[in-house]
Amino acid sequence: DAGVTQSPTHLIKTRGQHVTLRCSPISGHKSVSWYQQVLGQGPQFIFQYYEKEERGRGNFPDRFSARQFPNYSSELNVNALLLGDSALYLCASSAQLTAHEQYFGPGTRLTVT
Amino acid sequence: AQSVAQPEDQVNVAEGNPLTVKCTYSVSGNPYLFWYVQYPNRGLQFLLKYITGDNLVKGSYGFEAEFNKSQTSFHLKKPSALVSDSALYFCAVRDLFHGSSNTGKLIFGQGTTLQVKP
């Protein structure tokens, strides 16, 4: 079975632009979480979606939004990009909302210039 | 607030020697603790978890971790290090009560770079 997949792999955007990142969870997994990993730091929780509903949100501005589709895939949207949004964005899937096993994708490297 | 700390930015060991990567935690209630490894330009790979039961937890690739409640620690260990173990290691704790809902949120430490030299 395929693991968690994310697209694109790399992305370069300009300040003020908008970006959409995509994640496909492991087949059968209903929960998707998004994390931001700035260089030299641990991942920071952005969102968790379960059964298409937002179930958790981290300390990120409203420029960050996400959604989950009926097939459980997910999009992370970031508006009005800032230089500080440059990071590796990780998606994790799990079978249930509070399942202990979370599986991470390879991430999308976003560079904002 | 729940948190984890990894006091060492980098750990250097020689191949074949035992390794330890340190982690301490601060939680209210029972901790659910995890170790992940990250290779360059890759996502996180799950190594092991402590939920309940034996304090010594065995995981992938020969790694193990010791849960110590009195010292609030969850150190990662391996009896004999390999060069291929060189990577970035993260300790994490589950935040099961975030706001008014149960979530699967993980709180990560800053990470420790492990360098294993031949």
PDB file of C-alpha atoms in Angstrom:
ATOM      1  CA  ASP A   1       0.000   0.000   0.000  1.00  0.00           C
ATOM      2  CA  ALA A   2       1.114   3.551  -0.675  1.00  0.00           C
ATOM      3  CA  GLY A   3       2.063   5.667   2.281  1.00  0.00           C
ATOM      4  CA  VAL A   4       1.095   9.272   2.843  1.00  0.00           C
ATOM      5  CA  THR A   5       1.720  11.302  -0.286  1.00  0.00           C
ATOM      6  CA  GLN A   6       2.153  15.050  -0.576  1.00  0.00           C
ATOM      7  CA  SER A   7       2.364  17.399  -3.511  1.00  0.00           C
ATOM      8  CA  PRO A   8       4.207  19.295  -4.685  1.00  0.00           C
ATOM      9  CA  THR A   9       7.603  18.270  -3.355  1.00  0.00           C
ATOM     10  CA  HIS A  10       9.083  21.733  -3.611  1.00  0.00           C
ATOM     11  CA  LEU A  11       7.547  25.122  -4.182  1.00  0.00           C
ATOM     12  CA  ILE A  12       8.901  28.636  -4.534  1.00  0.00           C
ATOM     13  CA  LYS A  13       6.541  31.553  -4.041  1.00  0.00           C
ATOM     14  CA  THR A  14       6.806  35.320  -3.686  1.00  0.00           C
ATOM     15  CA  ARG A  15       5.694  37.291  -0.645  1.00  0.00           C
ATOM     16  CA  GLY A  16       1.992  38.107  -0.773  1.00  0.00           C
ATOM     17  CA  GLN A  17       1.101  35.149  -2.956  1.00  0.00           C
ATOM     18  CA  HIS A  18      -1.163  32.273  -2.073  1.00  0.00           C
ATOM     19  CA  VAL A  19      -0.216  28.570  -1.927  1.00  0.00           C
ATOM     20  CA  THR A  20      -2.119  25.279  -1.803  1.00  0.00           C
ATOM     21  CA  LEU A  21      -0.478  22.112  -0.537  1.00  0.00           C
ATOM     22  CA  ARG A  22      -2.050  18.695  -0.956  1.00  0.00           C
ATOM     23  CA  CYS A  23      -2.011  15.487   1.032  1.00  0.00           C
ATOM     24  CA  SER A  24      -3.382  12.018   0.420  1.00  0.00           C
ATOM     25  CA  PRO A  25      -3.577   9.838   3.529  1.00  0.00           C
ATOM     26  CA  ILE A  26      -3.011   6.132   3.747  1.00  0.00           C
ATOM     27  CA  SER A  27      -5.992   4.244   2.377  1.00  0.00           C
ATOM     28  CA  GLY A  28      -8.590   3.796   5.100  1.00  0.00           C
ATOM     29  CA  HIS A  29      -7.219   6.570   7.302  1.00  0.00           C
ATOM     30  CA  LYS A  30      -9.798   9.191   8.203  1.00  0.00           C
ATOM     31  CA  SER A  31      -7.646  11.722  10.042  1.00  0.00           C
ATOM     32  CA  VAL A  32      -5.155  14.149   8.528  1.00  0.00           C
ATOM     33  CA  SER A  33      -2.947  16.529  10.479  1.00  0.00           C
ATOM     34  CA  TRP A  34      -0.720  19.310   9.175  1.00  0.00           C
ATOM     35  CA  TYR A  35       2.550  20.427  10.744  1.00  0.00           C
ATOM     36  CA  GLN A  36       5.006  23.200   9.932  1.00  0.00           C
ATOM     37  CA  GLN A  37       8.702  22.490  10.422  1.00  0.00           C
ATOM     38  CA  VAL A  38      10.938  25.516  10.264  1.00  0.00           C
ATOM     39  CA  LEU A  39      14.612  24.766   9.709  1.00  0.00           C
ATOM     40  CA  GLY A  40      16.297  23.829  12.972  1.00  0.00           C
ATOM     41  CA  GLN A  41      13.064  23.324  14.898  1.00  0.00           C
ATOM     42  CA  GLY A  42      10.620  20.571  15.667  1.00  0.00           C
ATOM     43  CA  PRO A  43       7.336  20.341  13.774  1.00  0.00           C
ATOM     44  CA  GLN A  44       4.540  22.622  14.979  1.00  0.00           C
ATOM     45  CA  PHE A  45       0.905  21.528  14.813  1.00  0.00           C
ATOM     46  CA  ILE A  46      -1.289  23.536  12.433  1.00  0.00           C
ATOM     47  CA  PHE A  47      -4.529  21.593  11.963  1.00  0.00           C
ATOM     48  CA  GLN A  48      -6.178  18.240  12.396  1.00  0.00           C
ATOM     49  CA  TYR A  49      -9.142  17.119  10.326  1.00  0.00           C
ATOM     50  CA  TYR A  50     -11.245  14.070  10.960  1.00  0.00           C
ATOM     51  CA  GLU A  51     -14.225  12.989   8.932  1.00  0.00           C
ATOM     52  CA  LYS A  52     -14.049  16.311   7.059  1.00  0.00           C
ATOM     53  CA  GLU A  53     -14.343  18.413  10.186  1.00  0.00           C
ATOM     54  CA  GLU A  54     -11.675  20.521  11.838  1.00  0.00           C
ATOM     55  CA  ARG A  55     -10.878  18.924  15.175  1.00  0.00           C
ATOM     56  CA  GLY A  56      -7.830  20.867  16.254  1.00  0.00           C
ATOM     57  CA  ARG A  57      -6.029  24.082  15.405  1.00  0.00           C
ATOM     58  CA  GLY A  58      -2.604  25.298  16.474  1.00  0.00           C
ATOM     59  CA  ASN A  59      -1.389  28.837  17.071  1.00  0.00           C
ATOM     60  CA  PHE A  60      -1.298  29.963  13.477  1.00  0.00           C
ATOM     61  CA  PRO A  61      -2.871  33.091  11.943  1.00  0.00           C
ATOM     62  CA  ASP A  62      -6.061  33.043   9.936  1.00  0.00           C
ATOM     63  CA  ARG A  63      -3.974  33.160   6.763  1.00  0.00           C
ATOM     64  CA  PHE A  64      -3.687  29.416   7.247  1.00  0.00           C
ATOM     65  CA  SER A  65      -6.719  27.321   6.384  1.00  0.00           C
ATOM     66  CA  ALA A  66      -7.382  23.741   5.427  1.00  0.00           C
ATOM     67  CA  ARG A  67     -10.094  21.369   4.399  1.00  0.00           C
ATOM     68  CA  GLN A  68     -10.659  17.658   4.030  1.00  0.00           C
ATOM     69  CA  PHE A  69     -12.499  16.082   1.150  1.00  0.00           C
ATOM     70  CA  PRO A  70     -14.932  13.123   1.108  1.00  0.00           C
ATOM     71  CA  ASN A  71     -12.072  10.828   0.063  1.00  0.00           C
ATOM     72  CA  TYR A  72     -10.158  12.046   3.171  1.00  0.00           C
ATOM     73  CA  SER A  73      -7.472  13.851   1.191  1.00  0.00           C
ATOM     74  CA  SER A  74      -6.672  17.325   2.423  1.00  0.00           C
ATOM     75  CA  GLU A  75      -5.483  20.732   1.302  1.00  0.00           C
ATOM     76  CA  LEU A  76      -3.590  23.321   3.292  1.00  0.00           C
ATOM     77  CA  ASN A  77      -3.943  26.884   2.058  1.00  0.00           C
ATOM     78  CA  VAL A  78      -1.786  29.806   3.055  1.00  0.00           C
ATOM     79  CA  ASN A  79      -2.684  33.338   1.959  1.00  0.00           C
ATOM     80  CA  ALA A  80      -0.571  36.488   1.871  1.00  0.00           C
ATOM     81  CA  LEU A  81       2.684  34.575   2.194  1.00  0.00           C
ATOM     82  CA  LEU A  82       5.425  35.947   4.424  1.00  0.00           C
ATOM     83  CA  LEU A  83       9.116  35.120   4.393  1.00  0.00           C
ATOM     84  CA  GLY A  84       8.595  33.388   7.728  1.00  0.00           C
ATOM     85  CA  ASP A  85       6.245  30.880   6.117  1.00  0.00           C
ATOM     86  CA  SER A  86       9.244  29.229   4.478  1.00  0.00           C
ATOM     87  CA  ALA A  87       9.316  25.742   5.955  1.00  0.00           C
ATOM     88  CA  LEU A  88       8.766  22.053   5.405  1.00  0.00           C
ATOM     89  CA  TYR A  89       5.047  21.306   5.625  1.00  0.00           C
ATOM     90  CA  LEU A  90       4.302  17.819   6.827  1.00  0.00           C
ATOM     91  CA  CYS A  91       1.088  15.883   6.589  1.00  0.00           C
ATOM     92  CA  ALA A  92       0.323  12.971   8.899  1.00  0.00           C
ATOM     93  CA  SER A  93      -2.498  10.477   8.656  1.00  0.00           C
ATOM     94  CA  SER A  94      -4.018   8.172  11.224  1.00  0.00           C
ATOM     95  CA  ALA A  95      -6.865   5.724  11.229  1.00  0.00           C
ATOM     96  CA  GLN A  96      -8.843   7.467  13.952  1.00  0.00           C
ATOM     97  CA  LEU A  97      -8.937  10.853  15.632  1.00  0.00           C
ATOM     98  CA  THR A  98      -6.799   9.900  18.609  1.00  0.00           C
ATOM     99  CA  ALA A  99      -5.016   6.892  17.153  1.00  0.00           C
ATOM    100  CA  HIS A 100      -1.514   6.620  18.565  1.00  0.00           C
ATOM    101  CA  GLU A 101       0.015   5.632  15.271  1.00  0.00           C
ATOM    102  CA  GLN A 102       0.538   8.617  12.976  1.00  0.00           C
ATOM    103  CA  TYR A 103       2.248   8.261   9.626  1.00  0.00           C
ATOM    104  CA  PHE A 104       4.012  11.202   8.049  1.00  0.00           C
ATOM    105  CA  GLY A 105       4.443  12.057   4.417  1.00  0.00           C
ATOM    106  CA  PRO A 106       7.710  13.301   2.909  1.00  0.00           C
ATOM    107  CA  GLY A 107       6.617  16.926   3.178  1.00  0.00           C
ATOM    108  CA  THR A 108       6.435  19.915   0.872  1.00  0.00           C
ATOM    109  CA  ARG A 109       9.350  22.327   1.024  1.00  0.00           C
ATOM    110  CA  LEU A 110       7.972  25.870   0.640  1.00  0.00           C
ATOM    111  CA  THR A 111      10.362  28.731  -0.010  1.00  0.00           C
ATOM    112  CA  VAL A 112       9.003  32.274   0.084  1.00  0.00           C
ATOM    113  CA  THR A 113      11.183  34.943  -1.543  1.00  0.00           C
TER     114      THR A 113
ATOM    115  CA  ALA B   1       0.813  23.054  29.128  1.00  0.00           C
ATOM    116  CA  GLN B   2       2.380  19.884  27.874  1.00  0.00           C
ATOM    117  CA  SER B   3       5.924  19.990  26.541  1.00  0.00           C
ATOM    118  CA  VAL B   4       9.015  17.985  25.782  1.00  0.00           C
ATOM    119  CA  ALA B   5      12.641  19.044  25.936  1.00  0.00           C
ATOM    120  CA  GLN B   6      15.658  17.605  24.190  1.00  0.00           C
ATOM    121  CA  PRO B   7      18.631  19.109  26.009  1.00  0.00           C
ATOM    122  CA  GLU B   8      21.264  18.159  23.436  1.00  0.00           C
ATOM    123  CA  ASP B   9      21.399  19.705  19.978  1.00  0.00           C
ATOM    124  CA  GLN B  10      23.858  17.052  18.834  1.00  0.00           C
ATOM    125  CA  VAL B  11      25.125  13.692  20.046  1.00  0.00           C
ATOM    126  CA  ASN B  12      28.310  12.158  18.651  1.00  0.00           C
ATOM    127  CA  VAL B  13      29.139   8.485  19.059  1.00  0.00           C
ATOM    128  CA  ALA B  14      31.490   6.020  17.440  1.00  0.00           C
ATOM    129  CA  GLU B  15      30.077   3.141  15.452  1.00  0.00           C
ATOM    130  CA  GLY B  16      29.564   0.101  17.651  1.00  0.00           C
ATOM    131  CA  ASN B  17      29.237   2.130  20.842  1.00  0.00           C
ATOM    132  CA  PRO B  18      25.987   2.505  22.743  1.00  0.00           C
ATOM    133  CA  LEU B  19      23.997   5.675  22.141  1.00  0.00           C
ATOM    134  CA  THR B  20      21.554   7.674  24.212  1.00  0.00           C
ATOM    135  CA  VAL B  21      19.426  10.603  23.056  1.00  0.00           C
ATOM    136  CA  LYS B  22      17.775  12.406  25.942  1.00  0.00           C
ATOM    137  CA  CYS B  23      14.194  13.605  26.316  1.00  0.00           C
ATOM    138  CA  THR B  24      12.307  15.009  29.296  1.00  0.00           C
ATOM    139  CA  TYR B  25       8.623  15.788  29.391  1.00  0.00           C
ATOM    140  CA  SER B  26       6.117  17.881  31.265  1.00  0.00           C
ATOM    141  CA  VAL B  27       2.492  16.745  31.143  1.00  0.00           C
ATOM    142  CA  SER B  28      -0.620  16.724  33.257  1.00  0.00           C
ATOM    143  CA  GLY B  29      -1.895  13.206  33.562  1.00  0.00           C
ATOM    144  CA  ASN B  30      -0.396  10.122  31.998  1.00  0.00           C
ATOM    145  CA  PRO B  31       2.042  10.833  29.176  1.00  0.00           C
ATOM    146  CA  TYR B  32       1.829   9.287  25.737  1.00  0.00           C
ATOM    147  CA  LEU B  33       5.393   9.545  24.424  1.00  0.00           C
ATOM    148  CA  PHE B  34       6.933   8.950  21.012  1.00  0.00           C
ATOM    149  CA  TRP B  35      10.234   8.963  19.178  1.00  0.00           C
ATOM    150  CA  TYR B  36      10.519   9.809  15.491  1.00  0.00           C
ATOM    151  CA  VAL B  37      13.536   9.923  13.184  1.00  0.00           C
ATOM    152  CA  GLN B  38      14.019  12.222  10.218  1.00  0.00           C
ATOM    153  CA  TYR B  39      16.561  11.657   7.467  1.00  0.00           C
ATOM    154  CA  PRO B  40      17.629  14.561   5.237  1.00  0.00           C
ATOM    155  CA  ASN B  41      14.844  15.821   2.977  1.00  0.00           C
ATOM    156  CA  ARG B  42      12.468  13.217   4.323  1.00  0.00           C
ATOM    157  CA  GLY B  43       9.383  13.133   6.512  1.00  0.00           C
ATOM    158  CA  LEU B  44       9.266  11.680   9.993  1.00  0.00           C
ATOM    159  CA  GLN B  45       9.487   7.950  10.594  1.00  0.00           C
ATOM    160  CA  PHE B  46       7.947   6.423  13.696  1.00  0.00           C
ATOM    161  CA  LEU B  47      10.411   4.564  15.937  1.00  0.00           C
ATOM    162  CA  LEU B  48       8.533   3.677  19.099  1.00  0.00           C
ATOM    163  CA  LYS B  49       5.926   4.747  21.616  1.00  0.00           C
ATOM    164  CA  TYR B  50       5.120   4.513  25.301  1.00  0.00           C
ATOM    165  CA  ILE B  51       1.460   4.404  26.220  1.00  0.00           C
ATOM    166  CA  THR B  52       1.362   2.158  29.272  1.00  0.00           C
ATOM    167  CA  GLY B  53       2.974  -1.008  30.586  1.00  0.00           C
ATOM    168  CA  ASP B  54       6.662  -1.868  30.694  1.00  0.00           C
ATOM    169  CA  ASN B  55       8.991   1.062  31.188  1.00  0.00           C
ATOM    170  CA  LEU B  56      11.388  -0.310  28.572  1.00  0.00           C
ATOM    171  CA  VAL B  57       9.879   0.023  25.118  1.00  0.00           C
ATOM    172  CA  LYS B  58      11.386  -1.675  22.080  1.00  0.00           C
ATOM    173  CA  GLY B  59      11.004  -0.170  18.638  1.00  0.00           C
ATOM    174  CA  SER B  60      12.216  -0.239  15.067  1.00  0.00           C
ATOM    175  CA  TYR B  61      15.827  -0.680  13.885  1.00  0.00           C
ATOM    176  CA  GLY B  62      17.056  -1.924  17.276  1.00  0.00           C
ATOM    177  CA  PHE B  63      16.099   1.210  19.186  1.00  0.00           C
ATOM    178  CA  GLU B  64      14.556   1.184  22.615  1.00  0.00           C
ATOM    179  CA  ALA B  65      13.480   3.819  25.111  1.00  0.00           C
ATOM    180  CA  GLU B  66      13.192   3.879  28.864  1.00  0.00           C
ATOM    181  CA  PHE B  67      10.256   5.619  30.484  1.00  0.00           C
ATOM    182  CA  ASN B  68      11.138   7.015  33.913  1.00  0.00           C
ATOM    183  CA  LYS B  69       8.183   8.607  35.676  1.00  0.00           C
ATOM    184  CA  SER B  70      10.118   9.933  38.663  1.00  0.00           C
ATOM    185  CA  GLN B  71      12.606  11.715  36.423  1.00  0.00           C
ATOM    186  CA  THR B  72       9.979  12.579  33.764  1.00  0.00           C
ATOM    187  CA  SER B  73      12.319  11.232  31.106  1.00  0.00           C
ATOM    188  CA  PHE B  74      12.002   9.106  28.002  1.00  0.00           C
ATOM    189  CA  HIS B  75      15.541   8.584  26.707  1.00  0.00           C
ATOM    190  CA  LEU B  76      16.158   6.818  23.402  1.00  0.00           C
ATOM    191  CA  LYS B  77      18.850   4.143  23.426  1.00  0.00           C
ATOM    192  CA  LYS B  78      20.586   1.659  21.179  1.00  0.00           C
ATOM    193  CA  PRO B  79      23.206  -0.847  22.347  1.00  0.00           C
ATOM    194  CA  SER B  80      25.399  -0.571  19.244  1.00  0.00           C
ATOM    195  CA  ALA B  81      25.243   2.443  16.941  1.00  0.00           C
ATOM    196  CA  LEU B  82      25.483   2.222  13.143  1.00  0.00           C
ATOM    197  CA  VAL B  83      26.682   4.933  10.772  1.00  0.00           C
ATOM    198  CA  SER B  84      23.285   4.662   9.096  1.00  0.00           C
ATOM    199  CA  ASP B  85      21.641   5.770  12.375  1.00  0.00           C
ATOM    200  CA  SER B  86      22.959   9.280  11.741  1.00  0.00           C
ATOM    201  CA  ALA B  87      19.850  11.458  11.480  1.00  0.00           C
ATOM    202  CA  LEU B  88      17.657  13.952  13.325  1.00  0.00           C
ATOM    203  CA  TYR B  89      15.674  12.504  16.212  1.00  0.00           C
ATOM    204  CA  PHE B  90      12.515  13.974  17.707  1.00  0.00           C
ATOM    205  CA  CYS B  91      10.789  13.200  20.973  1.00  0.00           C
ATOM    206  CA  ALA B  92       7.067  13.983  21.077  1.00  0.00           C
ATOM    207  CA  VAL B  93       4.129  13.870  23.472  1.00  0.00           C
ATOM    208  CA  ARG B  94       0.448  13.610  22.633  1.00  0.00           C
ATOM    209  CA  ASP B  95      -1.758  16.556  23.543  1.00  0.00           C
ATOM    210  CA  LEU B  96      -4.972  14.651  24.020  1.00  0.00           C
ATOM    211  CA  PHE B  97      -6.943  17.504  25.488  1.00  0.00           C
ATOM    212  CA  HIS B  98      -6.432  20.496  23.268  1.00  0.00           C
ATOM    213  CA  GLY B  99      -9.114  23.028  23.877  1.00  0.00           C
ATOM    214  CA  SER B 100     -12.486  21.369  24.245  1.00  0.00           C
ATOM    215  CA  SER B 101     -11.905  18.409  21.941  1.00  0.00           C
ATOM    216  CA  ASN B 102      -9.754  15.342  21.937  1.00  0.00           C
ATOM    217  CA  THR B 103      -7.190  15.576  19.194  1.00  0.00           C
ATOM    218  CA  GLY B 104      -4.210  13.666  17.929  1.00  0.00           C
ATOM    219  CA  LYS B 105      -1.942  16.683  18.234  1.00  0.00           C
ATOM    220  CA  LEU B 106       1.729  15.898  18.784  1.00  0.00           C
ATOM    221  CA  ILE B 107       4.035  18.306  20.609  1.00  0.00           C
ATOM    222  CA  PHE B 108       7.620  17.877  19.442  1.00  0.00           C
ATOM    223  CA  GLY B 109      10.944  18.699  20.996  1.00  0.00           C
ATOM    224  CA  GLN B 110      13.542  20.733  19.136  1.00  0.00           C
ATOM    225  CA  GLY B 111      15.302  17.658  17.839  1.00  0.00           C
ATOM    226  CA  THR B 112      18.724  16.108  18.405  1.00  0.00           C
ATOM    227  CA  THR B 113      21.157  15.423  15.590  1.00  0.00           C
ATOM    228  CA  LEU B 114      22.861  12.085  15.993  1.00  0.00           C
ATOM    229  CA  GLN B 115      26.249  11.677  14.311  1.00  0.00           C
ATOM    230  CA  VAL B 116      27.706   8.182  14.259  1.00  0.00           C
ATOM    231  CA  LYS B 117      31.309   8.094  13.075  1.00  0.00           C
ATOM    232  CA  PRO B 118      33.013   5.031  11.605  1.00  0.00           C
TER     233      PRO B 118
END
